[in-house]
mmCIF file of C-alpha atoms in Angstrom:
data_model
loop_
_atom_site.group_PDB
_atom_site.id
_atom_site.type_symbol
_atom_site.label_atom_id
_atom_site.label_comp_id
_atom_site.label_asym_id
_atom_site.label_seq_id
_atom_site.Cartn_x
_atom_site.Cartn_y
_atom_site.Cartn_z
ATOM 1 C CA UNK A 20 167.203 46.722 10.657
ATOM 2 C CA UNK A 21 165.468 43.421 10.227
ATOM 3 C CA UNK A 22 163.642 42.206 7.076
ATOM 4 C CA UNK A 23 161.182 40.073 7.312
ATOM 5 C CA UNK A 24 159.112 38.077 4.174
ATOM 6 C CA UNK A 25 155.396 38.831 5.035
ATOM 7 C CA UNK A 26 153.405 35.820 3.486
ATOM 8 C CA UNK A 27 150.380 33.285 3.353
ATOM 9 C CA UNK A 28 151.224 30.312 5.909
ATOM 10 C CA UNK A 29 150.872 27.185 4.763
ATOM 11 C CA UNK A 30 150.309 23.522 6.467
ATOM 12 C CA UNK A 31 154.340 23.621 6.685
ATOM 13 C CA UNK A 32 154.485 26.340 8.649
ATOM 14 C CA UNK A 33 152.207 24.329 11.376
ATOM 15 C CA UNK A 34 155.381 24.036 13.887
ATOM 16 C CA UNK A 35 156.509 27.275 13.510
ATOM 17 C CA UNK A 36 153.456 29.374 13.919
ATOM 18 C CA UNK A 37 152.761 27.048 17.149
ATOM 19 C CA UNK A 38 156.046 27.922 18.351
ATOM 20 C CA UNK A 39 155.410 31.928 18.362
ATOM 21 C CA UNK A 40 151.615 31.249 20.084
ATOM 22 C CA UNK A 41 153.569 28.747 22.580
ATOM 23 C CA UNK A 42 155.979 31.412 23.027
ATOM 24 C CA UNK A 43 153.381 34.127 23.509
ATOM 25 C CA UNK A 44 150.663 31.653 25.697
ATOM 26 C CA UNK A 45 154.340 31.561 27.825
ATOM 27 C CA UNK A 46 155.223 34.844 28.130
ATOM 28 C CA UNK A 47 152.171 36.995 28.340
ATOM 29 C CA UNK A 48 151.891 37.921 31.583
ATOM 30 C CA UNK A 49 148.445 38.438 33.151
ATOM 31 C CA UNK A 50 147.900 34.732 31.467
ATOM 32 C CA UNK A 51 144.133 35.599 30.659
ATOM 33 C CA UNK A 52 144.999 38.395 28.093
ATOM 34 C CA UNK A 53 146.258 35.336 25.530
ATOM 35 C CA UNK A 54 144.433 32.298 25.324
ATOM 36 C CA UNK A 55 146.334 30.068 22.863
ATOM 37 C CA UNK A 56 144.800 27.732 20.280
ATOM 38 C CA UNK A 57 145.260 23.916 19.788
ATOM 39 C CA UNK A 58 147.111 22.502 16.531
ATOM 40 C CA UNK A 59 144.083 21.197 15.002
ATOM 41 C CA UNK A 60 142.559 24.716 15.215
ATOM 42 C CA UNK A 61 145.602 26.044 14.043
ATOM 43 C CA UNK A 62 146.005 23.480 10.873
ATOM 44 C CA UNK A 63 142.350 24.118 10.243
ATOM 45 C CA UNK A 64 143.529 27.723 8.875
ATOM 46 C CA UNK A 65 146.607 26.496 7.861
ATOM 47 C CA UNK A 66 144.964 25.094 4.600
ATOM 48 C CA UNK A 67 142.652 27.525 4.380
ATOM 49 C CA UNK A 68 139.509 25.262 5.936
ATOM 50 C CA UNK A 69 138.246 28.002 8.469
ATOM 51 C CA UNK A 70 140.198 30.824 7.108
ATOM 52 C CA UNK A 71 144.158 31.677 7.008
ATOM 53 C CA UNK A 72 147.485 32.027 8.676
ATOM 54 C CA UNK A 73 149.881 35.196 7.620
ATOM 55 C CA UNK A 74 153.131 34.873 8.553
ATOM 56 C CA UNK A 75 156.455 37.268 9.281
ATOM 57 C CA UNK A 76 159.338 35.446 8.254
ATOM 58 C CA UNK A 77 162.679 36.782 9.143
ATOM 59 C CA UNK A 78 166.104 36.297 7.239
ATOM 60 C CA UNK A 79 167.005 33.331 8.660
ATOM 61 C CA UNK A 80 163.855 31.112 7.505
ATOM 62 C CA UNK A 81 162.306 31.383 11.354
ATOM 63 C CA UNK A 82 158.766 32.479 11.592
ATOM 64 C CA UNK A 83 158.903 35.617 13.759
ATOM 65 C CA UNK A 84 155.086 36.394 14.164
ATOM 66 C CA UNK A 85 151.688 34.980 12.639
ATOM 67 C CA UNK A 86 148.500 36.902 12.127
ATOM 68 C CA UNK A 87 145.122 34.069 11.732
ATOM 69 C CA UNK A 88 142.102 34.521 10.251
ATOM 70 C CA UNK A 89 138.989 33.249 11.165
ATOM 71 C CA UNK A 90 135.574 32.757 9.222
ATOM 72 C CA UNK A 91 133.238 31.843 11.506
ATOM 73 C CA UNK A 92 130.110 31.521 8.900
ATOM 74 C CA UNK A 93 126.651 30.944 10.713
ATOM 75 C CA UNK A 94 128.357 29.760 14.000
ATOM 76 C CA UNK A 95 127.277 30.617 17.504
ATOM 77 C CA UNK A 96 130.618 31.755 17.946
ATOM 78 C CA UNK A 97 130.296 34.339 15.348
ATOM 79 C CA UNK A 98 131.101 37.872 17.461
ATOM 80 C CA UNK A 99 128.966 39.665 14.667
ATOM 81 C CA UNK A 100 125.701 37.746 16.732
ATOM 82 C CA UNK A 101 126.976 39.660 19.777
ATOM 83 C CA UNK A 102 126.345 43.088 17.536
ATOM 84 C CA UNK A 103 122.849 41.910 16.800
ATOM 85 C CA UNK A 104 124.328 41.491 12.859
ATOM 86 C CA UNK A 105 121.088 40.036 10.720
ATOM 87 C CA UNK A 106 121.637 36.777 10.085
ATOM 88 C CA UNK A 107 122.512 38.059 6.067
ATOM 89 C CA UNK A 108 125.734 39.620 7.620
ATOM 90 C CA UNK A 109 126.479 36.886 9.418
ATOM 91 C CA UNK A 110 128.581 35.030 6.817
ATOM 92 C CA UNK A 111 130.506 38.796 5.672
ATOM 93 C CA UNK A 112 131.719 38.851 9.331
ATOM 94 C CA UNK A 113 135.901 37.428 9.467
ATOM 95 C CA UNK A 114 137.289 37.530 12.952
ATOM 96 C CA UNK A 115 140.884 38.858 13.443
ATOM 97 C CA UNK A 116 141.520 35.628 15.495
ATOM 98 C CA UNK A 117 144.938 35.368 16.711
ATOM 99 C CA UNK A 118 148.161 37.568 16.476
ATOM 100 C CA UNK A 119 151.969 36.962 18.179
ATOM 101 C CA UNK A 120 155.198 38.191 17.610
ATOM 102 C CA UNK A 121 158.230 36.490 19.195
ATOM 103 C CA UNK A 122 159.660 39.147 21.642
ATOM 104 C CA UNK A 123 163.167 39.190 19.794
ATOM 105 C CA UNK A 124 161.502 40.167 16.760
ATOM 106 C CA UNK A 125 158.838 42.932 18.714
ATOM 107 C CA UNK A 126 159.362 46.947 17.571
ATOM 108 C CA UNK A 127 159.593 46.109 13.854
ATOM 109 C CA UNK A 128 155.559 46.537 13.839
ATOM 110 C CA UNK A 129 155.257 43.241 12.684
ATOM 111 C CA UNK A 130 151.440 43.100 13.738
ATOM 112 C CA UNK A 131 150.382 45.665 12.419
ATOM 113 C CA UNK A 132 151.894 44.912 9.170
ATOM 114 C CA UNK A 133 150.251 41.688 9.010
ATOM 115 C CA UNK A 134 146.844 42.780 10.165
ATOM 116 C CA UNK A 135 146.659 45.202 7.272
ATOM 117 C CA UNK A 136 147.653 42.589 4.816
ATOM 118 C CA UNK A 137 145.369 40.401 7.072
ATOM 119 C CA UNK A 138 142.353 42.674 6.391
ATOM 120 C CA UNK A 139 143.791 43.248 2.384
ATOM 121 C CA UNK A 140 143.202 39.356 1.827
ATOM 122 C CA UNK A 141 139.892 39.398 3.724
ATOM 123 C CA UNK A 142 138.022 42.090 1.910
ATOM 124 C CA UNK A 143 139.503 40.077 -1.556
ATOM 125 C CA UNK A 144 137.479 37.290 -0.328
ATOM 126 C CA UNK A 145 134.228 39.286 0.291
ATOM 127 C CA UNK A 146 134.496 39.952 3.692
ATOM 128 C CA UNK A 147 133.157 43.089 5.169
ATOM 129 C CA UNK A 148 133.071 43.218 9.076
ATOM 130 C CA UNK A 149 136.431 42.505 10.756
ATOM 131 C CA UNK A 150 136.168 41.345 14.445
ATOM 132 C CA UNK A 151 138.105 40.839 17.306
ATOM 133 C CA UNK A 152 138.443 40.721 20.567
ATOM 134 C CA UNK A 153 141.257 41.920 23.072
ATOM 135 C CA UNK A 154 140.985 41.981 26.915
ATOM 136 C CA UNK A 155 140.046 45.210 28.687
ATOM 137 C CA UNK A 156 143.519 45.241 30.253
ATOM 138 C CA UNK A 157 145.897 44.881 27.383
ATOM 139 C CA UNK A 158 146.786 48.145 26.471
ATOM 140 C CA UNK A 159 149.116 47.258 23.685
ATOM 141 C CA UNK A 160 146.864 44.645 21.780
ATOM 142 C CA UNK A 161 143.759 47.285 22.570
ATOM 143 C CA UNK A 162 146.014 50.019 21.288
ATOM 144 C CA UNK A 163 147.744 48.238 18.178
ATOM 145 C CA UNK A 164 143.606 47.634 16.999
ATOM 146 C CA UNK A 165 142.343 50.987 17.529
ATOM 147 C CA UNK A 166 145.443 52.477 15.538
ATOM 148 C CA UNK A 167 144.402 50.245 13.035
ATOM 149 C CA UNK A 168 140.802 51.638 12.663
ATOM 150 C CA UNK A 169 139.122 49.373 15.033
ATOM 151 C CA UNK A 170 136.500 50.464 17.595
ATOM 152 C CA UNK A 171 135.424 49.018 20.764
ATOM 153 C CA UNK A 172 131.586 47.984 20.281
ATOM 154 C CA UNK A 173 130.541 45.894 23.125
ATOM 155 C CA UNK A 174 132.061 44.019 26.295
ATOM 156 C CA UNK A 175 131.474 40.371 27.375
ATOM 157 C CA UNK A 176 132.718 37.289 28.843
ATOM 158 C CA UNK A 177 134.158 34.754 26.082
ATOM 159 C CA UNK A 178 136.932 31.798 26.923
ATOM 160 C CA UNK A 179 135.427 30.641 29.710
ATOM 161 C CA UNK A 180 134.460 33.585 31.465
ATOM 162 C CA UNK A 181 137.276 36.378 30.788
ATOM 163 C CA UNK A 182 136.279 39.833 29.726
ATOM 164 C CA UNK A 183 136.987 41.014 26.511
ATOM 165 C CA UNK A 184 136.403 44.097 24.540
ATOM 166 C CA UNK A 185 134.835 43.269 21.068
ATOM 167 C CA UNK A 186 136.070 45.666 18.400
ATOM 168 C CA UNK A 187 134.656 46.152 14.722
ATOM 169 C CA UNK A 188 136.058 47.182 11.335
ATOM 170 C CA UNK A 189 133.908 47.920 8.893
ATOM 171 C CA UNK A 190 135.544 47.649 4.964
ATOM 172 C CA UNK A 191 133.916 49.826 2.346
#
């Protein structure tokens, strides 16, 4: 069995954790159920600017997956404005932005370790509605999220124009 070190990324991790999204931007197959981010978006989180990075290390130093956090504030962007959230709510919503797992490291439940941690850190920072989104089709992402006490809310078309399913966690 593999051990991994589940911890805060940092701005040295930037190569890394674009290596696993490269990886999974690569691999996933339709292409439309992962849209990867660019490394400015990525760094942005990195120190902790627009949110945060977890990260699955595994023994031998290599970053194996990365869960990223988003706080979108008042943005337009903000999926709670797609629930109709009063404007109030609008800065307790954190979106569950990005999640990969390099697919020599997948079975170990490596995202769903990091999106409870992922949520853990959030509601220490105040944050109240988790968000996501996950296309219609992906039936592992869509199940992973639901397991994890997610629940679809609403669909529409985001990225350009792809369906996704946008799911809601509410903390206490």
């Amino acid at each position: 069995m593999e051990h991994f070190i589940l911890r805060e990324a940092g701005p040295g991790d930037l190569e890394g954790v674009m290596n696993v999204m490269e990886a999974a931007a690569r691999l996933t197959r339709p292409k439309e159920w992962f849209v990867p981010d660019d490394a400015d978006y990525v760094a942005a989180h990195l120190d902790m600017r627009q949110g945060f990075v977890l990260a699955a290390e595994a023994e031998e130093g290599r970053i194996a997956a990365f869960f990223m956090v988003h706080f979108p504030g008042l943005a337009e962007n903000n999926l709670g404005r797609a629930l109709s959230f009063p404007e109030q709510e609008l800065l307790r919503c954190a979106h569950m932005d990005s999640a990969a797992v390099l697919p020599e490291y997948r079975g170990f439940g490596l995202q769903r370790r990091l999106c409870r941690m992922a949520e853990q850190h959030a509601g220490e920072k105040g944050f109240r509605h988790l968000l996501c989104t996950v296309h219609p089709d992906n039936r592992f992402s869509l199940q992973n999220m639901q397991q994890s006490g997610y629940e679809i809310r609403t669909t529409l078309l985001k990225y350009g124009g792809l369906p996704r399913h946008i799911l809601l966690k509410e903390l206490p």
